[in-house]
Coordinates of C-alpha atoms and ligand atoms in Angstrom, one line a residue:
M1 CA 48.5 135.8 47.2
D2 CA 50.3 134.9 43.6
A3 CA 51.3 132.2 45.6
Q4 CA 47.6 131.4 46.6
H5 CA 46.6 132.9 43.1
T6 CA 49.0 130.0 41.0
G7 CA 48.1 127.5 44.2
N8 CA 43.8 127.9 43.0
Q9 CA 45.1 128.0 39.5
D10 CA 47.3 124.7 39.7
R11 CA 44.6 122.3 41.7
P12 CA 41.3 123.2 39.3
D13 CA 43.4 122.3 36.5
S14 CA 44.9 118.6 37.5
A15 CA 41.3 118.4 39.3
L16 CA 39.8 119.1 36.3
Q17 CA 42.4 117.3 34.9
Q18 CA 41.2 113.7 37.1
R19 CA 37.6 114.1 36.0
V20 CA 38.6 114.0 32.5
D21 CA 40.9 111.4 33.2
E22 CA 37.9 109.9 35.9
R23 CA 35.2 110.1 32.8
T24 CA 37.3 108.5 30.3
A25 CA 37.7 105.2 31.8
E26 CA 34.2 105.2 32.8
L27 CA 32.7 106.1 30.0
S28 CA 35.1 103.2 28.4
Q29 CA 33.5 100.6 31.4
A30 CA 30.3 101.6 29.2
L31 CA 31.8 101.6 26.2
A32 CA 32.8 97.9 27.4
V33 CA 30.2 97.0 28.9
V34 CA 28.1 98.6 25.4
E35 CA 30.0 96.4 23.6
A36 CA 29.8 93.6 25.4
Q37 CA 25.7 94.4 25.6
K38 CA 25.7 94.5 22.0
R39 CA 27.2 90.8 21.1
E40 CA 25.2 89.4 23.3
L41 CA 22.1 91.0 21.7
E42 CA 23.9 90.3 18.3
H43 CA 24.5 86.2 19.6
A44 CA 20.2 86.0 21.2
L45 CA 19.5 87.8 17.2
R46 CA 21.4 85.2 15.9
M47 CA 20.5 82.0 18.4
R48 CA 16.7 83.5 17.8
D49 CA 17.0 82.8 14.1
E50 CA 18.4 79.6 14.4
I51 CA 15.6 79.3 16.5
Q52 CA 13.1 80.3 14.5
L53 CA 14.9 78.4 11.2
Q54 CA 14.5 75.0 13.8
L55 CA 11.0 75.6 14.6
E56 CA 10.0 76.0 11.2
A57 CA 11.6 72.7 10.2
E58 CA 10.0 71.4 12.6
L59 CA 7.4 72.3 12.3
E60 CA 7.1 71.2 8.3
D61 CA 7.7 68.5 9.8
A62 CA 4.8 67.9 11.9
R63 CA 2.7 69.4 9.1
L64 CA 4.4 66.0 7.1
L65 CA 3.4 64.0 9.8
H66 CA 0.3 65.2 10.5
G67 CA -1.0 65.5 6.7
I68 CA -0.1 61.6 7.2
S69 CA -1.9 60.3 10.4
A70 CA -4.7 62.6 8.4
M71 CA -4.3 60.6 5.1
L72 CA -3.9 57.3 6.8
V73 CA -7.7 58.0 8.5
D74 CA -8.9 58.9 5.9
E75 CA -8.1 56.3 3.4
H76 CA -9.5 52.9 3.6
N77 CA -7.9 51.4 0.8
V78 CA -5.3 49.4 2.8
G79 CA -3.0 48.6 -0.9
E80 CA -3.7 53.1 -1.1
L81 CA -3.0 52.9 2.2
F82 CA 1.0 51.6 2.1
Q83 CA 1.2 53.6 -1.4
K84 CA 0.6 57.3 0.7
L85 CA 3.6 55.6 3.8
V86 CA 5.9 55.3 0.9
D87 CA 5.3 58.6 -0.9
A88 CA 5.6 60.3 2.4
A89 CA 8.5 58.8 3.2
T90 CA 11.0 59.0 -0.1
L91 CA 9.8 63.0 0.9
I92 CA 10.5 63.1 4.5
M93 CA 14.0 61.1 4.4
R94 CA 14.4 63.4 0.2
S95 CA 15.0 60.3 -1.2
D96 CA 14.2 59.2 -5.0
F97 CA 13.1 55.7 -4.3
G98 CA 10.9 54.0 -1.1
S99 CA 9.0 50.7 -0.4
I100 CA 7.7 48.9 1.8
Q101 CA 7.4 44.9 2.7
R102 CA 5.5 43.2 4.4
Y103 CA 6.9 39.6 6.5
D104 CA 5.4 36.8 4.9
E105 CA 5.9 34.6 8.2
A106 CA 4.8 31.2 6.5
R107 CA 8.1 31.9 4.5
G108 CA 10.6 33.7 6.4
E109 CA 11.0 36.3 3.9
L110 CA 9.4 39.7 2.5
Q111 CA 6.9 41.1 0.5
L112 CA 7.1 44.1 -1.3
I113 CA 4.3 45.2 -1.4
A114 CA 3.9 48.8 -2.3
T115 CA 6.9 51.1 -4.3
R116 CA 7.9 54.5 -5.6
G117 CA 10.2 55.0 -8.1
L118 CA 11.4 51.7 -8.7
N119 CA 11.0 50.4 -12.0
D120 CA 9.6 46.8 -12.9
E121 CA 12.8 44.7 -13.3
A122 CA 13.8 45.9 -9.8
V123 CA 10.2 45.5 -8.4
S124 CA 9.9 41.8 -9.7
Y125 CA 14.1 41.3 -8.3
W126 CA 13.0 41.7 -5.3
Q127 CA 9.5 41.1 -5.1
W128 CA 10.3 38.6 -2.0
V129 CA 13.9 38.7 0.0
H130 CA 15.6 35.5 2.7
P131 CA 16.7 37.4 5.3
G132 CA 21.1 37.8 4.8
R133 CA 20.8 38.9 1.5
A134 CA 22.8 42.1 0.1
T135 CA 20.6 44.6 0.7
T136 CA 19.5 47.3 2.6
C137 CA 16.6 45.1 3.8
G138 CA 17.7 41.9 4.1
H139 CA 20.8 42.2 6.9
A140 CA 17.7 44.7 8.3
L141 CA 16.2 41.8 8.5
L142 CA 18.2 39.7 9.7
K143 CA 19.3 41.8 12.1
S144 CA 16.1 43.4 13.3
Q145 CA 17.7 46.9 13.7
R146 CA 17.6 49.5 10.8
V147 CA 21.1 49.7 8.1
V148 CA 22.1 52.7 6.6
V149 CA 24.9 52.2 3.7
P150 CA 25.6 55.7 2.7
D151 CA 27.1 54.0 -0.9
F152 CA 26.5 50.4 -2.4
E153 CA 30.0 51.0 -4.0
S154 CA 32.0 50.7 -1.1
W155 CA 30.0 48.3 0.8
G156 CA 32.2 44.8 1.9
D157 CA 28.9 42.1 2.3
I158 CA 27.5 43.3 -1.9
S159 CA 30.7 43.0 -3.5
G160 CA 30.2 41.2 -6.0
S161 CA 26.5 40.1 -5.6
D162 CA 23.6 39.4 -8.2
D163 CA 22.4 42.8 -6.5
L164 CA 24.7 44.6 -6.3
I165 CA 24.4 44.5 -10.4
A166 CA 20.3 44.8 -9.7
F167 CA 21.5 47.5 -7.3
R168 CA 23.3 50.1 -10.1
A169 CA 20.9 49.0 -13.4
A170 CA 18.1 50.2 -11.5
G171 CA 20.0 54.0 -10.8
V172 CA 20.4 52.7 -6.5
R173 CA 23.3 55.2 -5.0
A174 CA 22.6 54.4 -1.7
A175 CA 20.0 53.3 0.7
Q176 CA 18.4 52.6 4.8
S177 CA 16.4 50.2 5.8
T178 CA 13.8 50.0 8.8
P179 CA 12.5 47.4 10.3
L180 CA 8.4 47.5 11.4
L181 CA 7.9 46.6 14.6
T182 CA 4.5 46.6 16.7
R183 CA 4.0 47.2 20.0
S184 CA 5.4 44.2 20.6
G185 CA 8.6 44.2 19.1
R186 CA 6.9 41.4 16.3
L187 CA 8.5 42.5 12.9
V188 CA 5.6 42.9 9.9
G189 CA 8.0 44.5 7.7
M190 CA 10.1 46.8 6.7
I191 CA 10.5 49.7 5.0
T192 CA 13.4 51.6 3.0
T193 CA 14.1 54.0 1.4
H194 CA 17.4 55.1 -1.6
W195 CA 19.1 57.5 -3.0
T196 CA 21.1 57.3 -6.7
R197 CA 23.8 59.3 -5.2
S198 CA 25.8 58.1 -1.9
H199 CA 23.2 59.6 1.1
E200 CA 23.7 59.2 4.6
P201 CA 20.7 60.0 6.0
Q202 CA 20.5 63.0 8.7
E203 CA 19.7 62.3 12.6
R204 CA 16.2 64.3 11.7
D205 CA 15.1 62.0 8.4
L206 CA 15.4 58.6 11.1
R207 CA 13.7 59.8 13.6
L208 CA 10.7 60.8 11.1
I209 CA 11.3 57.7 9.0
D210 CA 11.0 55.7 12.7
I211 CA 7.7 57.6 13.4
V212 CA 6.3 56.7 9.6
A213 CA 7.6 53.5 11.0
R214 CA 5.2 53.1 13.1
Q215 CA 2.4 54.0 11.2
A216 CA 3.3 51.6 8.8
A217 CA 3.8 48.5 11.2
D218 CA 0.4 49.6 13.0
L219 CA -1.6 49.2 10.4
I220 CA -0.1 46.3 8.7
E221 CA -0.4 44.8 11.7
R222 CA -4.8 46.2 12.4
N223 CA -4.8 45.5 8.0
S224 CA -3.8 41.6 9.4
A225 CA -5.9 41.3 12.6
A226 CA -8.6 42.6 10.2
E227 CA -8.2 40.4 7.8
A228 CA -8.0 37.2 9.7
L229 CA -11.0 38.0 11.2
Q230 CA -12.7 38.8 8.0
H231 CA -11.6 35.1 6.9
H232 CA -13.3 33.9 10.1
A233 CA -16.1 35.1 9.8
R234 CA -16.9 34.0 6.3
K235 CA -15.9 30.5 7.4
L236 CA -18.4 31.2 10.4
V237 CA -20.6 31.8 7.9
E238 CA -20.4 29.1 5.9
A239 CA -19.5 26.8 8.7
D240 CA -23.2 28.0 9.6
R241 CA -25.0 26.9 6.3
Y242 CA -23.2 24.1 6.0
K243 CA -24.7 23.0 9.8
D244 CA -28.4 24.0 8.3
E245 CA -28.3 22.2 5.0
F246 CA -26.9 18.9 6.5
L247 CA -29.3 18.8 8.6
A248 CA -31.4 19.4 6.3
T249 CA -30.0 16.7 4.8
L250 CA -29.3 14.1 7.5
A251 CA -33.3 14.0 8.3
H252 CA -34.0 14.0 5.2
E253 CA -31.7 10.9 4.4
L254 CA -33.0 9.3 7.6
R255 CA -36.8 9.8 7.0
N256 CA -36.7 8.7 3.9
P257 CA -36.1 4.4 4.5
L258 CA -38.8 5.3 7.7
A259 CA -41.0 5.5 6.0
P260 CA -41.6 2.2 4.8
I261 CA -40.1 -0.1 7.2
R262 CA -42.7 1.6 9.2
N263 CA -45.6 1.0 6.3
G264 CA -44.4 -2.6 6.2
L265 CA -44.3 -3.0 10.4
A266 CA -48.0 -2.4 9.6
V267 CA -48.2 -4.9 6.9
L268 CA -46.4 -7.4 9.7
K269 CA -48.9 -6.5 12.2
I270 CA -52.1 -6.9 9.8
G271 CA -51.5 -8.1 6.8
K272 CA -51.3 -11.6 5.7
P273 CA -48.5 -14.1 7.0
E274 CA -47.0 -14.3 3.2
Q275 CA -46.5 -11.1 2.9
A276 CA -44.1 -11.2 4.8
Q277 CA -41.6 -12.6 2.6
R278 CA -42.1 -9.5 -0.2
V279 CA -41.6 -6.6 3.5
L280 CA -39.0 -8.4 5.1
P281 CA -36.5 -8.7 2.6
M282 CA -37.6 -4.1 1.8
M283 CA -37.5 -3.7 5.3
E284 CA -33.9 -4.6 5.7
R285 CA -32.7 -3.2 2.7
Q286 CA -33.8 0.5 4.4
L287 CA -32.7 -0.3 7.3
H288 CA -29.1 -1.4 6.3
H289 CA -29.2 2.0 4.0
M290 CA -29.8 3.7 7.3
V291 CA -28.0 1.3 9.3
H292 CA -24.6 2.8 6.5
L293 CA -25.4 6.8 7.2
I294 CA -25.4 6.3 10.5
D295 CA -22.4 4.3 10.2
D296 CA -20.3 6.5 7.8
L297 CA -20.8 9.1 10.5
L298 CA -20.0 8.0 13.6
D299 CA -16.7 7.0 11.3
V300 CA -16.4 10.4 10.9
S301 CA -16.6 11.3 13.6
R302 CA -14.6 8.6 15.2
I303 CA -11.9 9.4 13.5
S304 CA -12.5 13.1 14.1
R305 CA -11.3 12.2 17.0
G306 CA -8.0 9.7 16.4
M307 CA -10.9 6.8 17.8
V308 CA -10.5 4.2 15.5
N309 CA -7.2 2.1 15.0
L310 CA -6.8 0.2 12.1
K311 CA -6.4 -3.5 12.7
R312 CA -3.3 -3.8 9.4
A313 CA -2.8 -7.1 8.1
R314 CA -1.1 -8.7 5.4
V315 CA -4.1 -8.4 2.4
Q316 CA -4.5 -9.2 -0.8
L317 CA -5.4 -6.5 -2.9
S318 CA -7.7 -8.6 -4.9
A319 CA -9.6 -9.6 -2.4
V320 CA -10.2 -6.0 -1.0
I321 CA -11.3 -5.3 -4.5
D322 CA -13.6 -8.5 -3.9
S323 CA -14.9 -7.3 -1.2
A324 CA -15.5 -3.9 -2.0
V325 CA -17.1 -4.5 -5.2
E326 CA -19.2 -7.0 -3.9
T327 CA -20.7 -4.4 -1.6
S328 CA -21.1 -2.2 -3.7
R329 CA -22.6 -4.8 -6.9
P330 CA -26.8 -4.0 -5.8
L331 CA -26.0 -0.3 -6.9
I332 CA -24.4 -0.5 -9.4
S333 CA -26.5 -3.3 -10.7
A334 CA -29.6 -1.7 -10.3
A335 CA -29.1 1.0 -12.2
N336 CA -27.9 -1.5 -15.2
H337 CA -24.5 0.6 -15.8
R338 CA -21.5 -1.6 -17.5
F339 CA -18.3 -2.6 -14.9
T340 CA -15.2 -3.5 -15.9
I341 CA -12.6 -4.3 -13.0
T342 CA -8.8 -4.4 -14.2
L343 CA -6.5 -5.5 -11.7
P344 CA -2.2 -6.4 -11.8
G345 CA -1.2 -9.2 -13.4
T346 CA 0.6 -10.6 -10.3
A347 CA -0.7 -10.7 -6.5
V348 CA -0.2 -7.1 -5.1
W349 CA 0.1 -7.1 -1.1
L350 CA -1.4 -4.8 1.1
N351 CA -0.2 -4.4 4.6
A352 CA -4.6 -2.9 5.5
D353 CA -6.8 -2.8 7.2
M354 CA -9.2 -5.0 4.7
T355 CA -12.6 -3.6 5.8
R356 CA -11.5 -0.1 5.9
V357 CA -9.7 0.0 2.8
A358 CA -12.9 -2.2 1.3
Q359 CA -14.8 0.8 2.0
I360 CA -12.9 3.7 0.5
I361 CA -12.8 1.4 -2.7
S362 CA -16.3 0.6 -2.2
N363 CA -17.5 4.8 -1.4
L364 CA -16.2 5.3 -4.7
L365 CA -17.5 3.0 -6.2
N366 CA -21.1 3.5 -4.5
N367 CA -20.6 7.5 -6.0
A368 CA -19.7 6.0 -9.5
A369 CA -22.9 4.2 -9.7
K370 CA -24.8 6.8 -7.4
Y371 CA -24.3 10.2 -9.4
T372 CA -23.8 7.8 -14.1
P373 CA -27.2 8.3 -15.1
P374 CA -28.3 4.4 -15.6
G375 CA -26.6 2.8 -18.3
G376 CA -23.6 4.1 -18.3
D377 CA -20.0 3.2 -18.4
I378 CA -18.0 2.7 -14.9
E379 CA -14.5 1.1 -15.0
L380 CA -11.9 0.2 -11.8
V381 CA -9.0 -0.2 -13.2
A382 CA -5.3 -1.4 -10.7
E383 CA -2.1 -1.0 -11.3
V384 CA 0.8 -0.7 -10.2
I385 CA 2.8 2.0 -10.4
G386 CA 6.5 2.3 -8.7
D387 CA 5.5 1.6 -4.8
E388 CA 2.0 1.7 -6.0
V389 CA -0.6 0.6 -6.1
V390 CA -3.0 3.2 -7.6
V391 CA -6.5 2.2 -8.0
R392 CA -9.1 4.7 -10.4
V393 CA -12.7 4.6 -10.5
I394 CA -13.4 5.9 -13.5
D395 CA -17.7 7.2 -14.6
S396 CA -19.0 8.9 -17.7
G397 CA -21.6 10.2 -15.3
I398 CA -22.5 13.9 -14.2
G399 CA -19.1 14.9 -13.7
I400 CA -18.0 17.7 -11.4
P401 CA -18.3 21.7 -11.8
A402 CA -14.2 23.0 -11.3
A403 CA -15.2 25.3 -8.8
M404 CA -16.2 22.0 -6.3
L405 CA -13.7 20.1 -6.8
P406 CA -11.1 21.5 -3.9
R407 CA -13.6 21.6 -2.1
I408 CA -15.5 17.5 -3.0
F409 CA -14.0 15.7 0.1
E410 CA -14.0 18.4 2.5
L411 CA -17.1 17.1 5.5
F412 CA -20.8 17.6 5.2
T413 CA -19.9 18.4 1.6
Q414 CA -22.0 18.4 -1.6
V415 CA -22.2 19.1 -5.2
D416 CA -26.4 19.5 -5.2
G417 CA -27.5 19.5 -1.6
S418 CA -30.8 20.4 -2.5
A419 CA -32.9 17.3 -0.4
E420 CA -35.3 16.7 -4.5
R421 CA -31.9 15.9 -6.0
S422 CA -30.1 13.7 -3.1
K423 CA -28.7 10.5 -4.4
G424 CA -29.4 9.7 -0.5
G425 CA -25.9 10.7 1.3
L426 CA -25.0 13.2 3.4
G427 CA -20.9 13.9 2.0
V428 CA -20.0 11.9 4.4
G429 CA -18.1 8.5 2.3
L430 CA -15.6 11.0 0.8
A431 CA -14.3 12.6 3.6
L432 CA -14.2 9.7 5.0
A433 CA -13.0 8.2 2.4
K434 CA -10.0 10.3 2.3
R435 CA -9.2 9.9 5.5
L436 CA -9.6 6.4 6.2
A437 CA -6.8 6.6 2.7
E438 CA -4.4 8.7 4.9
M439 CA -4.1 6.9 7.9
H440 CA -3.2 3.6 5.6
D441 CA 0.3 6.6 4.3
G442 CA -2.4 6.6 0.9
S443 CA -4.2 8.8 -0.9
V444 CA -7.8 10.3 -2.5
E445 CA -7.5 12.3 -5.7
V446 CA -10.2 13.5 -8.5
E447 CA -9.9 14.6 -12.1
S448 CA -13.1 16.0 -13.7
A449 CA -13.4 18.1 -16.4
G450 CA -15.2 20.6 -15.1
G451 CA -18.9 19.9 -15.4
K452 CA -18.5 17.8 -18.1
P453 CA -19.3 14.4 -17.3
G454 CA -17.2 11.7 -15.5
A455 CA -15.7 12.1 -12.9
V456 CA -12.2 9.9 -11.8
F457 CA -10.8 9.2 -8.2
T458 CA -8.4 7.4 -7.8
L459 CA -6.8 6.4 -4.7
R460 CA -3.1 5.4 -4.3
L461 CA -1.3 2.9 -1.5
P462 CA 1.9 2.4 -0.3
I463 CA 2.1 -1.9 -1.3
M464 CA 4.4 -4.5 1.1
A465 CA 7.4 -5.0 0.7
S466 CA 6.9 -8.9 0.5
T467 CA 9.4 -9.7 3.0
T468 CA 7.5 -7.5 5.5
N469 CA 6.1 -10.5 7.6
V470 CA 3.1 -9.6 9.5
A471 CA -0.4 -11.8 9.8
E472 CA -1.9 -12.6 6.9
D473 CA -5.9 -12.2 6.9
D474 CA -7.2 -14.4 4.2
G475 CA -9.8 -12.1 2.4
S476 CA -11.9 -14.1 3.2
D477 CA -15.3 -12.2 4.7
G478 CA -14.8 -15.7 7.7
A479 CA -17.3 -18.0 8.2
P480 CA -19.0 -17.2 11.1
A481 CA -17.3 -18.5 14.5
K482 CA -19.8 -21.7 14.8
A483 CA -19.2 -21.5 19.0
R484 CA -21.1 -23.9 21.1
A485 CA -24.0 -23.3 22.4
L486 CA -22.2 -21.2 25.5
R487 CA -24.2 -20.0 28.8
I488 CA -23.6 -15.7 28.1
L489 CA -25.1 -12.8 30.5
I490 CA -25.5 -9.5 29.8
V491 CA -25.0 -6.8 31.7
D492 CA -26.4 -3.4 30.0
D493 CA -28.6 -0.7 31.5
N494 CA -29.8 -0.1 28.4
E495 CA -33.1 -2.2 28.1
D496 CA -33.4 -2.9 24.6
A497 CA -29.2 -3.4 23.1
A498 CA -29.5 -5.5 26.0
E499 CA -33.0 -8.2 25.0
T500 CA -31.0 -7.4 21.3
L501 CA -28.3 -8.8 21.9
S502 CA -29.5 -11.6 23.8
L503 CA -31.8 -12.4 20.6
L504 CA -29.3 -12.4 18.8
L505 CA -26.6 -15.1 20.6
Q506 CA -30.2 -16.3 21.2
E507 CA -30.6 -17.2 17.2
L508 CA -26.8 -18.1 17.2
G509 CA -27.4 -21.4 19.5
H510 CA -26.7 -20.2 22.9
V511 CA -28.3 -19.7 26.6
T512 CA -28.5 -15.9 27.5
S513 CA -29.5 -14.2 31.1
V514 CA -30.1 -10.2 31.2
V515 CA -29.6 -8.4 34.1
T516 CA -30.5 -4.4 33.3
E517 CA -29.7 -3.4 37.5
A518 CA -26.0 -3.3 37.8
P519 CA -25.8 -3.9 41.7
K520 CA -28.1 -7.1 40.8
A521 CA -25.6 -8.8 38.3
M522 CA -23.4 -10.7 41.4
A523 CA -26.6 -12.2 42.6
A524 CA -27.7 -13.6 38.8
A525 CA -24.2 -14.4 38.2
L526 CA -23.7 -16.8 40.9
A527 CA -27.0 -18.5 40.5
F528 CA -26.8 -18.4 36.4
L529 CA -22.1 -19.9 36.3
P530 CA -22.2 -17.7 32.7
E531 CA -19.2 -19.3 30.8
I532 CA -19.3 -15.2 29.0
A533 CA -20.6 -11.8 30.2
V534 CA -21.5 -8.8 28.8
L535 CA -20.5 -5.9 30.0
D536 CA -21.3 -2.5 29.3
L537 CA -19.2 0.2 31.2
G538 CA -21.4 3.2 31.6
M539 CA -24.5 2.4 33.7
P540 CA -25.4 4.0 37.3
H541 CA -24.7 3.0 40.9
L542 CA -22.4 0.7 39.9
N543 CA -19.4 0.6 36.6
G544 CA -18.4 -2.1 34.1
F545 CA -15.1 -1.6 35.6
D546 CA -15.8 -2.5 39.3
L547 CA -18.4 -4.7 38.3
A548 CA -15.6 -6.7 36.4
R549 CA -13.5 -6.0 39.4
L550 CA -15.7 -7.5 41.9
L551 CA -17.3 -10.4 39.6
R552 CA -13.3 -11.6 39.3
A553 CA -12.8 -11.8 42.8
E554 CA -15.6 -14.1 43.1
P555 CA -14.1 -18.2 43.4
A556 CA -17.3 -19.0 41.3
L557 CA -16.4 -16.6 38.7
R558 CA -12.9 -17.0 38.0
D559 CA -12.4 -18.3 35.1
T560 CA -16.1 -16.5 33.3
Y561 CA -14.5 -14.0 30.0
L562 CA -15.2 -11.2 31.4
I563 CA -16.2 -8.7 27.3
A564 CA -16.9 -4.9 28.0
L565 CA -18.7 -3.3 25.7
S566 CA -18.1 0.5 25.3
G567 CA -18.3 3.8 23.6
W568 CA -15.1 4.0 24.1
G569 CA -12.2 2.8 21.9
M570 CA -9.4 4.2 22.2
E571 CA -5.9 2.6 23.5
E572 CA -6.6 4.1 27.3
D573 CA -9.8 2.9 27.1
R574 CA -8.4 -1.0 26.6
A575 CA -6.5 -0.7 28.8
R576 CA -9.1 0.4 31.8
S577 CA -10.6 -2.5 30.8
R578 CA -7.7 -5.0 31.1
D579 CA -6.4 -2.8 34.2
A580 CA -10.3 -3.8 35.5
G581 CA -10.0 -7.8 34.5
M582 CA -11.3 -7.8 31.6
D583 CA -10.6 -10.1 28.8
H584 CA -11.9 -8.4 25.6
H585 CA -13.3 -5.1 24.8
L586 CA -15.4 -4.2 21.8
T587 CA -16.3 -0.6 20.7
K588 CA -20.8 0.1 20.2
P589 CA -21.8 0.1 17.4
V590 CA -21.1 -3.8 17.4
T591 CA -21.9 -6.1 14.5
L592 CA -22.5 -9.4 14.7
R593 CA -19.0 -10.4 13.5
D594 CA -17.9 -8.4 16.8
V595 CA -19.7 -10.8 18.7
E596 CA -18.6 -13.5 16.9
D597 CA -15.0 -12.4 16.9
A598 CA -14.7 -12.4 20.7
L599 CA -17.0 -15.2 21.1
L600 CA -15.0 -17.6 19.2
K601 CA -11.9 -15.7 21.5
S602 CA -13.1 -16.4 23.9
I603 CA -13.8 -20.3 23.3
V604 CA -10.4 -20.5 22.3
A605 CA -8.7 -18.8 25.6
M606 CA -11.1 -21.7 28.0
G607 CA -8.9 -24.0 26.4
G608 CA -10.3 -24.8 22.8
G609 CA -14.2 -25.3 23.2
I610 CA -14.0 -27.2 25.8
S611 CA -15.5 -25.7 28.2
K612 CA -14.1 -25.7 32.2
R613 CA -17.4 -26.1 33.1
S614 CA -19.3 -28.5 30.8
Ligands
LIG701 P1 -23.0 11.5 -1.1 O1 -23.6 11.0 0.1 O2 -23.1 12.5 -0.7 O3 -22.7 11.2 -2.2 P2 -19.5 12.3 -0.8 O4 -18.9 12.2 0.2 O5 -19.6 10.7 -0.7 O6 -20.9 12.4 -0.4 O7 -19.8 13.2 -2.3 C1 -20.0 13.8 -2.4 C2 -20.5 14.7 -2.8 O8 -19.5 14.2 -4.0 C3 -21.4 13.9 -3.7 O9 -22.8 14.4 -3.3 C4 -21.1 14.6 -5.1 O10 -22.0 16.0 -5.4 C5 -19.9 14.4 -5.6 N1 -19.7 13.4 -5.9 C6 -18.9 12.3 -5.9 N2 -18.6 11.4 -7.0 C7 -19.0 12.0 -7.8 C8 -19.5 11.6 -8.9 N3 -18.2 10.0 -9.8 N4 -19.3 12.1 -9.6 C9 -20.2 13.7 -9.4 N5 -20.2 13.7 -8.5 C10 -20.0 13.2 -6.9

């Protein structure tokens, strides 16, 4: 009973103890779990706080960027926009100063367009920055990537440079420059932020400045596209206005001489024969004026298309001036101007196309005569300065408004284009003079005291080194070729052109035959056996080239001198004529002088005037 009792007493104690131990172990485990959970919770709470802070910062950044975008949409003044972008950049980067530069492609340099905080000296000192200059932007421009300098004092690339002194004076110690690249990767500018203390921007700062840089790049690109568009639009409107003015002037100027010519014709038809004496010179004068206008127009168009070849030769300046004066004298005399000419004391030689240089000078003289009220003064002064001859045409006329001076050499530009005030021009003469001078490696310039009386036009041409050996043109107009009577076949589908050329050649004493249908030319040629055949190139059914080949292949016509007549006068056109067997190439409109020259050449080619068939 006792033993049982004791046994019974021992067992409950140890069992209890065991249970206590077990419970204690369980509790400590539970406590450890709770501790771990508590630590986890604390960690999670800390994380939450951090994330919250980060979110708040990002929200703040997002608000900032949103603000910038909104401001870019609202603001339409481009200058203001760039200013706001610099402000935003300095805010984001927590910098003291900032700047935006535009890349000028023509100069290959950066130009400051907006700044914040930089003083006036700094702004003017860094107005333009070339690639590689000792600044962050100079280096970023060179490498086309971002450059960060946390401390200029320890930046090897700047030590000893004037830029370092300027940075110190401006109070700049650190900077970063981020290139502004378009979506296609083209560099259009630079955005830079500066600090007064040494500073290295954080990753977040650089991420944000990249976003601002993107917007600035878009803005610059958009802005230059808009500017280019506006510029084109303005040019188009201007061109359209010029075109209208030009057409009005052209119609007026061409109609002016037509009226007297028409009246003259009526007089010739119904009037007394002796009246022809009075009417014909007048008609000739008016026709000459019209031809001159049209020639100028054609010349400009030919020069623009590269179709004018200079016939350069060694010519004397005095001969060129004589020729120009001869052309302009009637206009000068008609207006009763006093006219003086001063030439250099010694002979001056030019390597020039005599006719074309005379054309430049007579254009200037004609203008002096036209734009000077009657009884004025006109001077032509030529002198040698260095290796140039300088020809000045000075008048006491109405002068040219300052605003028009830069445009006066543009095609179809007239100071007063109104038909009532027109002096019989199309605004072509000066454009032509300028282009012809440039073709001679020279120039034409104008000076006028902005609307006050008088204008001075200056033509400069290189003079010829005396040793240069080129063909000499004696400057004489060249007496008409005294060709003996020749048999000349004219093949041209333009009946009027063929008929008038035939009349002209007959007047010069030649015998002509006209064919207006090219396929009939061969039979006509075999019947007529011409010494010379003038073949228009552009004809239906059979063009001039093919006709030339056919004629050349015919033994009876083998020695016929073939002259091509064409609207095209470029070297390749001449080469095509030569290939087809032509001996000479005449470019339309053909002058009497051209025809005479061609006939003279044909006589020389045929053996110095002794016709093989005569
Ligand atoms: P236009 O056939 O009209 O004379 P130009 O090209 O020769 O054409 O000249 C262009 C314009 O320049 C003229 O319409 C005139 O307004 C101005 N101009 C040219 N020469 C003179 C001058 N000597 N004095 C004043 N104005 C001039």
